[in-house]
Amino acid sequence: MSLVVQKYGGSSVADAASVKRVADRIALYAKAGHQVVVVVSAMGDTTDELIDLAEQVTATPPPRELDMLLTAGERISMAVLSMALNDLGVDARAYTGSQAGVITDEVHGKAHILKVTPGRIQDALDGGSVAIVAGFQGVSHTTKDITTLGRGGSDTTAVALAAALEADVCEIYSDVDGVFTADPRIVPAARRVPYISCEEMLELAANGAKILMGRSVEYARRHGVPLHVRSSFSGRIGTLVTDQADRLVPVDPDLTIPAAEVVHLDAGRPSKEDIVHSNREEGLEAPIISGVAHDSSEGKITVVEVPDIPGKAALLFDVVASSGANIDMIVQNSSTVDDTVAISLTLPEADAPAALAAIERARETIGYREVRYDDQIGKVSVVGAGMKSSPGVSATLFRCLGEAGINIDMISTSEIRISVVTDVHRLDDAVRVIHSAFGMDADQTEAVVYGGTGR
Amino acid sequence: MSLVVQKYGGSSVADAASVKRVADRIALYAKAGHQVVVVVSAMGDTTDELIDLAEQVTATPPPRELDMLLTAGERISMAVLSMALNDLGVDARAYTGSQAGVITDEVHGKAHILKVTPGRIQDALDGGSVAIVAGFQGVSHTTKDITTLGRGGSDTTAVALAAALEADVCEIYSDVDGVFTADPRIVPAARRVPYISCEEMLELAANGAKILMGRSVEYARRHGVPLHVRSSFSGRIGTLVTDQADRLVPVDPDLTIPAAEVVHLDAGRPSKEDIVHSNREEGLEAPIISGVAHDSSEGKITVVEVPDIPGKAALLFDVVASSGANIDMIVQNSSTVDDTVAISLTLPEADAPAALAAIERARETIGYREVRYDDQIGKVSVVGAGMKSSPGVSATLFRCLGEAGINIDMISTSEIRISVVTDVHRLDDAVRVIHSAFGMDADQTEAVVYGGTGR
């Protein structure tokens, strides 16, 4: 018997029929003897509809009241899911975040979980019930007010509950079959990754992969919770996200998905052997690259002719940071003609207006000549733990982009990632040529090219 | 400065525009210096929509989970109303029933309030905020689960909070201008009653008047809370329901309703003088009759040829009561031909199937010949404290119905009420002729007829 925490996103519970399908899946786990805790998001577009409603009465909803409003969404989905389970003969009980012991700070709209005291959830499990918990919400330890956790909050709720309950695995269900080597809508040949480390998943998430929010992966890494990313629409095996492959839960042979739901019957969870087999292709080491992520939601600010005097560049970054913007990449080019530099930085498009206004206000102090803004940029990133020891990665990357006639505008790197900025109109092409160049296309089982030099 | 509890029903907060109109009204009270607690129902048809959703996943929703689902409705309306108030510059905070200290028993779907500990509400008031409270809901003192109070629950929440906070008045807002002498949709000449005693209001509510649920009136009477029934769509003065006319709150001269909303500008609350003046027409005592109520939701079971032996009738009533039916009226007619009686009883149509089945199962024991059921009945009731000392009331009632050719099928009386059962197709006619015969029509300011005999 295992203790499994499952999280279902809004698309998995979009309507009554979807709720019943999810209930069927949960019932299989419960009837196989597992203890199950289910974390659920609001149904379909409910959250957006509630935000629309708020906007109809005020342009500036108080954050406390907005949290109270939005938490109604999960209240509905969890109660309906619990009813559907009871209808299948599975004893289930729904709990709000507060009832489940999700204790947060008092920052409405983006609260952080401080601790989880799941006494009532443990009691429900001990009593043989499936516990359904509202995702995305908690209660402030100081004000006792209801809080929400912000984007990706339901994933974080699930991971935090899994950690507090010492669950064997935390399954994250959405409408995607797992983590892919690239977005399958752009790269039809993209392959599912059966196993990925937390560090790689964090880099993918930070650079545009939407399957998991970085925050929940960080939490899982810190508490050693194995994450299993799966689709609620299929029986496929999904992707396991963990740094501790030896903590893998064995496949439960009794656990199969209803035949009607099976697209490709892998059944259950991947075993350690599955993963080792999948990750080590015949005669090859683990592949260098785990995936290609892309992001077209950033813009680029370029400040031209900044005096090349110590402290001026630092002042610019201070000004931008104090506007609340999250700076991603920075490139500084010295001019060979005069004593000035050009500084470019990328940031979320939503942060750009405030940042541009702040830079404008500091024009005199910084003493630059001109500011330009470009929202037509795209960022493509290759991520892989293997690149630490593979010097050829950047050469392969630059060569394949060059051969495709795609200009590289900016570059940034970490130990396990290289990101480049290109024209947004070439972003999809860039993702495809990179995916192919690193041998990740599904039909490229043999001739894997890791770069001309190195290895 | 007064402490006012206001309750707004679903029709008063049906959409964003309605919510804003209600917020305007609350803001007037708050800006006039009053402390205001607002109890709010779910917006428009939200509760019905949630029930529909539940029915899509199961025919038998567990009561605990259904309560969890339905309480999402008030969570939405209270948060949106709070936002609308903040948008008007009025500090407001929304609280669930649990947060407001509404402690109930554990009977899901029709919980009873055991006590109210409104510490957080008092704190909010002391801090200068308007407190918005979800109606219809509470938290069980034993299981800590969320409960709902059943039909009329929001009225009861408002009255219970008003009692616990020792409010000066509890204003019940709906889409009707107050308590009327009859349903204005049936009797266009019906008049608003400016003042009515709790006892009369209870009789009207129990006999079909839908403006207030009897349960909240009982609670108000027990705790001495003056109720003020008003419309959120007009500035009209409404109806005061209380046994203690000397506890009336004086009219606040600063309190007026926005000009655009005023249909008939009475302003504020009725003063004691207003009420005494309204109830005592020129040269007349208080009218005998407060109102005419009607109810077409009952059916009639007739059991024919019950042996006229002591205990057989009692057995029949035992059988019906144990089926869970609420018996309203009973008539027993002895046969002059044989030693049998016919027994008729009325009960809510919803209770009829179970009662009929129970009677059928007891056929042998009771020894009757036949059971008949008739759902084509209507009940009309005249209610008035004055009839205690006015013997002519029943004579007037029977005469006016006779003149209109309306047959009386059954009769029941209390100290301040006479009810008769008629063919449901003549029910509206019955209401109209009775309303007219007792001088309640709006154009009958003079010639009030209290019955040919008596007085």
PDB file of C-alpha atoms in Angstrom, chain A residues 267-420:
ATOM      1  CA  ALA A 267       0.023   1.316 -17.011  1.00  0.00           C
ATOM      2  CA  GLY A 268       0.982   2.520 -13.613  1.00  0.00           C
ATOM      3  CA  ARG A 269       4.201   4.295 -12.822  1.00  0.00           C
ATOM      4  CA  PRO A 270       7.606   3.836 -14.449  1.00  0.00           C
ATOM      5  CA  SER A 271       9.894   1.415 -12.659  1.00  0.00           C
ATOM      6  CA  LYS A 272      13.525   2.243 -12.067  1.00  0.00           C
ATOM      7  CA  GLU A 273      14.424  -0.223 -14.793  1.00  0.00           C
ATOM      8  CA  ASP A 274      12.077   1.486 -17.237  1.00  0.00           C
ATOM      9  CA  ILE A 275      13.798   4.749 -16.651  1.00  0.00           C
ATOM     10  CA  VAL A 276      17.345   3.483 -16.847  1.00  0.00           C
ATOM     11  CA  HIS A 277      16.410   1.670 -20.020  1.00  0.00           C
ATOM     12  CA  SER A 278      14.730   4.672 -21.523  1.00  0.00           C
ATOM     13  CA  ASN A 279      17.493   7.075 -20.666  1.00  0.00           C
ATOM     14  CA  ARG A 280      20.320   4.836 -21.861  1.00  0.00           C
ATOM     15  CA  GLU A 281      19.771   4.171 -25.486  1.00  0.00           C
ATOM     16  CA  GLU A 282      21.677   1.217 -26.890  1.00  0.00           C
ATOM     17  CA  GLY A 283      25.414   1.798 -26.505  1.00  0.00           C
ATOM     18  CA  LEU A 284      25.074   5.419 -25.513  1.00  0.00           C
ATOM     19  CA  GLU A 285      25.516   7.335 -22.296  1.00  0.00           C
ATOM     20  CA  ALA A 286      22.567   9.305 -20.987  1.00  0.00           C
ATOM     21  CA  PRO A 287      21.773  11.997 -23.539  1.00  0.00           C
ATOM     22  CA  ILE A 288      23.342  15.373 -22.906  1.00  0.00           C
ATOM     23  CA  ILE A 289      20.203  17.360 -23.557  1.00  0.00           C
ATOM     24  CA  SER A 290      16.937  16.742 -21.705  1.00  0.00           C
ATOM     25  CA  GLY A 291      14.875  19.245 -23.583  1.00  0.00           C
ATOM     26  CA  VAL A 292      14.437  22.431 -25.531  1.00  0.00           C
ATOM     27  CA  ALA A 293      12.350  25.170 -23.922  1.00  0.00           C
ATOM     28  CA  HIS A 294      11.108  28.337 -25.547  1.00  0.00           C
ATOM     29  CA  ASP A 295       9.588  31.567 -24.304  1.00  0.00           C
ATOM     30  CA  SER A 296       8.093  34.413 -26.303  1.00  0.00           C
ATOM     31  CA  SER A 297       6.749  36.367 -23.341  1.00  0.00           C
ATOM     32  CA  GLU A 298       9.806  38.541 -22.784  1.00  0.00           C
ATOM     33  CA  GLY A 299      10.827  41.877 -24.214  1.00  0.00           C
ATOM     34  CA  LYS A 300      14.218  43.522 -24.588  1.00  0.00           C
ATOM     35  CA  ILE A 301      15.228  46.964 -23.370  1.00  0.00           C
ATOM     36  CA  THR A 302      18.406  48.455 -24.883  1.00  0.00           C
ATOM     37  CA  VAL A 303      19.969  51.553 -23.336  1.00  0.00           C
ATOM     38  CA  VAL A 304      22.298  53.208 -25.836  1.00  0.00           C
ATOM     39  CA  GLU A 305      25.401  55.255 -25.089  1.00  0.00           C
ATOM     40  CA  VAL A 306      25.647  54.776 -21.370  1.00  0.00           C
ATOM     41  CA  PRO A 307      28.851  56.537 -20.160  1.00  0.00           C
ATOM     42  CA  ASP A 308      31.525  53.918 -19.553  1.00  0.00           C
ATOM     43  CA  ILE A 309      32.127  55.085 -15.992  1.00  0.00           C
ATOM     44  CA  PRO A 310      32.172  52.706 -12.987  1.00  0.00           C
ATOM     45  CA  GLY A 311      28.788  52.616 -11.285  1.00  0.00           C
ATOM     46  CA  LYS A 312      26.636  53.777 -14.212  1.00  0.00           C
ATOM     47  CA  ALA A 313      25.680  50.259 -15.298  1.00  0.00           C
ATOM     48  CA  ALA A 314      24.995  49.254 -11.688  1.00  0.00           C
ATOM     49  CA  LEU A 315      22.769  52.317 -11.305  1.00  0.00           C
ATOM     50  CA  LEU A 316      20.763  51.259 -14.362  1.00  0.00           C
ATOM     51  CA  PHE A 317      20.125  47.800 -12.909  1.00  0.00           C
ATOM     52  CA  ASP A 318      19.182  49.309  -9.551  1.00  0.00           C
ATOM     53  CA  VAL A 319      16.640  51.523 -11.256  1.00  0.00           C
ATOM     54  CA  VAL A 320      15.100  48.634 -13.180  1.00  0.00           C
ATOM     55  CA  ALA A 321      15.035  46.315 -10.181  1.00  0.00           C
ATOM     56  CA  SER A 322      13.373  48.941  -7.981  1.00  0.00           C
ATOM     57  CA  SER A 323      10.574  49.195 -10.574  1.00  0.00           C
ATOM     58  CA  GLY A 324       9.685  45.616  -9.622  1.00  0.00           C
ATOM     59  CA  ALA A 325      10.886  44.063 -12.883  1.00  0.00           C
ATOM     60  CA  ASN A 326      12.486  40.629 -12.971  1.00  0.00           C
ATOM     61  CA  ILE A 327      15.579  40.979 -15.174  1.00  0.00           C
ATOM     62  CA  ASP A 328      16.402  37.788 -17.057  1.00  0.00           C
ATOM     63  CA  MET A 329      19.418  38.267 -19.387  1.00  0.00           C
ATOM     64  CA  ILE A 330      21.930  41.095 -19.571  1.00  0.00           C
ATOM     65  CA  VAL A 331      24.401  41.919 -22.357  1.00  0.00           C
ATOM     66  CA  GLN A 332      26.827  44.833 -22.287  1.00  0.00           C
ATOM     67  CA  ASN A 333      28.740  45.890 -25.434  1.00  0.00           C
ATOM     68  CA  SER A 334      31.620  48.358 -25.234  1.00  0.00           C
ATOM     69  CA  SER A 335      31.839  50.818 -28.056  1.00  0.00           C
ATOM     70  CA  THR A 336      35.199  51.013 -29.761  1.00  0.00           C
ATOM     71  CA  VAL A 337      34.481  54.545 -30.970  1.00  0.00           C
ATOM     72  CA  ASP A 338      33.713  56.512 -27.833  1.00  0.00           C
ATOM     73  CA  ASP A 339      33.667  55.935 -24.092  1.00  0.00           C
ATOM     74  CA  THR A 340      30.138  54.548 -23.953  1.00  0.00           C
ATOM     75  CA  VAL A 341      28.523  51.135 -23.680  1.00  0.00           C
ATOM     76  CA  ALA A 342      25.181  49.736 -24.859  1.00  0.00           C
ATOM     77  CA  ILE A 343      23.351  47.672 -22.283  1.00  0.00           C
ATOM     78  CA  SER A 344      20.547  45.261 -23.221  1.00  0.00           C
ATOM     79  CA  LEU A 345      18.367  43.386 -20.795  1.00  0.00           C
ATOM     80  CA  THR A 346      15.383  41.090 -21.170  1.00  0.00           C
ATOM     81  CA  LEU A 347      12.410  40.991 -18.845  1.00  0.00           C
ATOM     82  CA  PRO A 348       8.758  39.824 -18.846  1.00  0.00           C
ATOM     83  CA  GLU A 349       6.723  42.021 -21.200  1.00  0.00           C
ATOM     84  CA  ALA A 350       4.341  42.777 -18.341  1.00  0.00           C
ATOM     85  CA  ASP A 351       7.199  44.345 -16.380  1.00  0.00           C
ATOM     86  CA  ALA A 352       8.389  46.517 -19.277  1.00  0.00           C
ATOM     87  CA  PRO A 353       6.180  49.627 -18.881  1.00  0.00           C
ATOM     88  CA  ALA A 354       7.229  50.185 -15.259  1.00  0.00           C
ATOM     89  CA  ALA A 355      10.878  49.511 -16.058  1.00  0.00           C
ATOM     90  CA  LEU A 356      10.880  51.882 -19.044  1.00  0.00           C
ATOM     91  CA  ALA A 357       9.260  54.620 -16.965  1.00  0.00           C
ATOM     92  CA  ALA A 358      11.853  54.162 -14.232  1.00  0.00           C
ATOM     93  CA  ILE A 359      14.713  54.337 -16.725  1.00  0.00           C
ATOM     94  CA  GLU A 360      13.197  57.485 -18.234  1.00  0.00           C
ATOM     95  CA  ARG A 361      13.023  59.135 -14.804  1.00  0.00           C
ATOM     96  CA  ALA A 362      16.724  58.322 -14.241  1.00  0.00           C
ATOM     97  CA  ARG A 363      17.836  59.746 -17.596  1.00  0.00           C
ATOM     98  CA  GLU A 364      19.777  62.655 -16.045  1.00  0.00           C
ATOM     99  CA  THR A 365      21.448  60.579 -13.361  1.00  0.00           C
ATOM    100  CA  ILE A 366      22.573  57.788 -15.674  1.00  0.00           C
ATOM    101  CA  GLY A 367      23.349  60.097 -18.562  1.00  0.00           C
ATOM    102  CA  TYR A 368      22.477  57.742 -21.442  1.00  0.00           C
ATOM    103  CA  ARG A 369      21.436  58.915 -24.901  1.00  0.00           C
ATOM    104  CA  GLU A 370      18.516  56.687 -25.845  1.00  0.00           C
ATOM    105  CA  VAL A 371      16.278  53.786 -24.741  1.00  0.00           C
ATOM    106  CA  ARG A 372      14.824  51.252 -27.177  1.00  0.00           C
ATOM    107  CA  TYR A 373      12.263  48.550 -26.486  1.00  0.00           C
ATOM    108  CA  ASP A 374      11.669  45.434 -28.586  1.00  0.00           C
ATOM    109  CA  ASP A 375       8.892  42.954 -27.763  1.00  0.00           C
ATOM    110  CA  GLN A 376       9.527  40.880 -30.920  1.00  0.00           C
ATOM    111  CA  ILE A 377      12.097  38.602 -29.301  1.00  0.00           C
ATOM    112  CA  GLY A 378      12.030  34.918 -28.471  1.00  0.00           C
ATOM    113  CA  LYS A 379      14.242  32.873 -26.221  1.00  0.00           C
ATOM    114  CA  VAL A 380      15.193  29.271 -26.871  1.00  0.00           C
ATOM    115  CA  SER A 381      17.041  27.213 -24.263  1.00  0.00           C
ATOM    116  CA  VAL A 382      18.675  23.791 -24.268  1.00  0.00           C
ATOM    117  CA  VAL A 383      18.779  22.129 -20.865  1.00  0.00           C
ATOM    118  CA  GLY A 384      20.649  19.015 -19.800  1.00  0.00           C
ATOM    119  CA  ALA A 385      22.709  17.857 -16.862  1.00  0.00           C
ATOM    120  CA  GLY A 386      25.040  16.109 -19.324  1.00  0.00           C
ATOM    121  CA  MET A 387      26.325  19.362 -20.803  1.00  0.00           C
ATOM    122  CA  LYS A 388      28.483  19.996 -17.743  1.00  0.00           C
ATOM    123  CA  SER A 389      31.028  17.599 -19.194  1.00  0.00           C
ATOM    124  CA  SER A 390      30.286  18.170 -22.878  1.00  0.00           C
ATOM    125  CA  PRO A 391      32.083  21.221 -24.292  1.00  0.00           C
ATOM    126  CA  GLY A 392      30.616  20.683 -27.774  1.00  0.00           C
ATOM    127  CA  VAL A 393      27.091  21.703 -26.874  1.00  0.00           C
ATOM    128  CA  SER A 394      27.393  25.407 -27.581  1.00  0.00           C
ATOM    129  CA  ALA A 395      29.200  24.779 -30.872  1.00  0.00           C
ATOM    130  CA  THR A 396      26.405  22.446 -32.063  1.00  0.00           C
ATOM    131  CA  LEU A 397      23.820  24.980 -31.000  1.00  0.00           C
ATOM    132  CA  PHE A 398      25.406  27.912 -32.789  1.00  0.00           C
ATOM    133  CA  ARG A 399      26.214  25.892 -35.915  1.00  0.00           C
ATOM    134  CA  CYS A 400      22.673  24.567 -36.402  1.00  0.00           C
ATOM    135  CA  LEU A 401      21.165  28.035 -35.897  1.00  0.00           C
ATOM    136  CA  GLY A 402      23.711  29.513 -38.331  1.00  0.00           C
ATOM    137  CA  GLU A 403      22.927  26.886 -40.958  1.00  0.00           C
ATOM    138  CA  ALA A 404      19.227  27.746 -40.628  1.00  0.00           C
ATOM    139  CA  GLY A 405      19.981  31.446 -41.052  1.00  0.00           C
ATOM    140  CA  ILE A 406      18.769  32.340 -37.574  1.00  0.00           C
ATOM    141  CA  ASN A 407      20.621  35.263 -35.967  1.00  0.00           C
ATOM    142  CA  ILE A 408      21.588  35.044 -32.314  1.00  0.00           C
ATOM    143  CA  ASP A 409      20.934  38.299 -30.494  1.00  0.00           C
ATOM    144  CA  MET A 410      21.882  37.493 -26.895  1.00  0.00           C
ATOM    145  CA  ILE A 411      23.316  34.487 -25.080  1.00  0.00           C
ATOM    146  CA  SER A 412      23.226  33.387 -21.464  1.00  0.00           C
ATOM    147  CA  THR A 413      24.370  30.167 -19.831  1.00  0.00           C
ATOM    148  CA  SER A 414      24.196  28.240 -16.603  1.00  0.00           C
ATOM    149  CA  GLU A 415      25.930  24.987 -15.709  1.00  0.00           C
ATOM    150  CA  ILE A 416      23.203  22.946 -17.393  1.00  0.00           C
ATOM    151  CA  ARG A 417      21.597  25.417 -19.791  1.00  0.00           C
ATOM    152  CA  ILE A 418      22.345  27.603 -22.794  1.00  0.00           C
ATOM    153  CA  SER A 419      19.769  30.203 -23.827  1.00  0.00           C
ATOM    154  CA  VAL A 420      19.812  32.378 -26.915  1.00  0.00           C
TER     155      VAL A 420
END
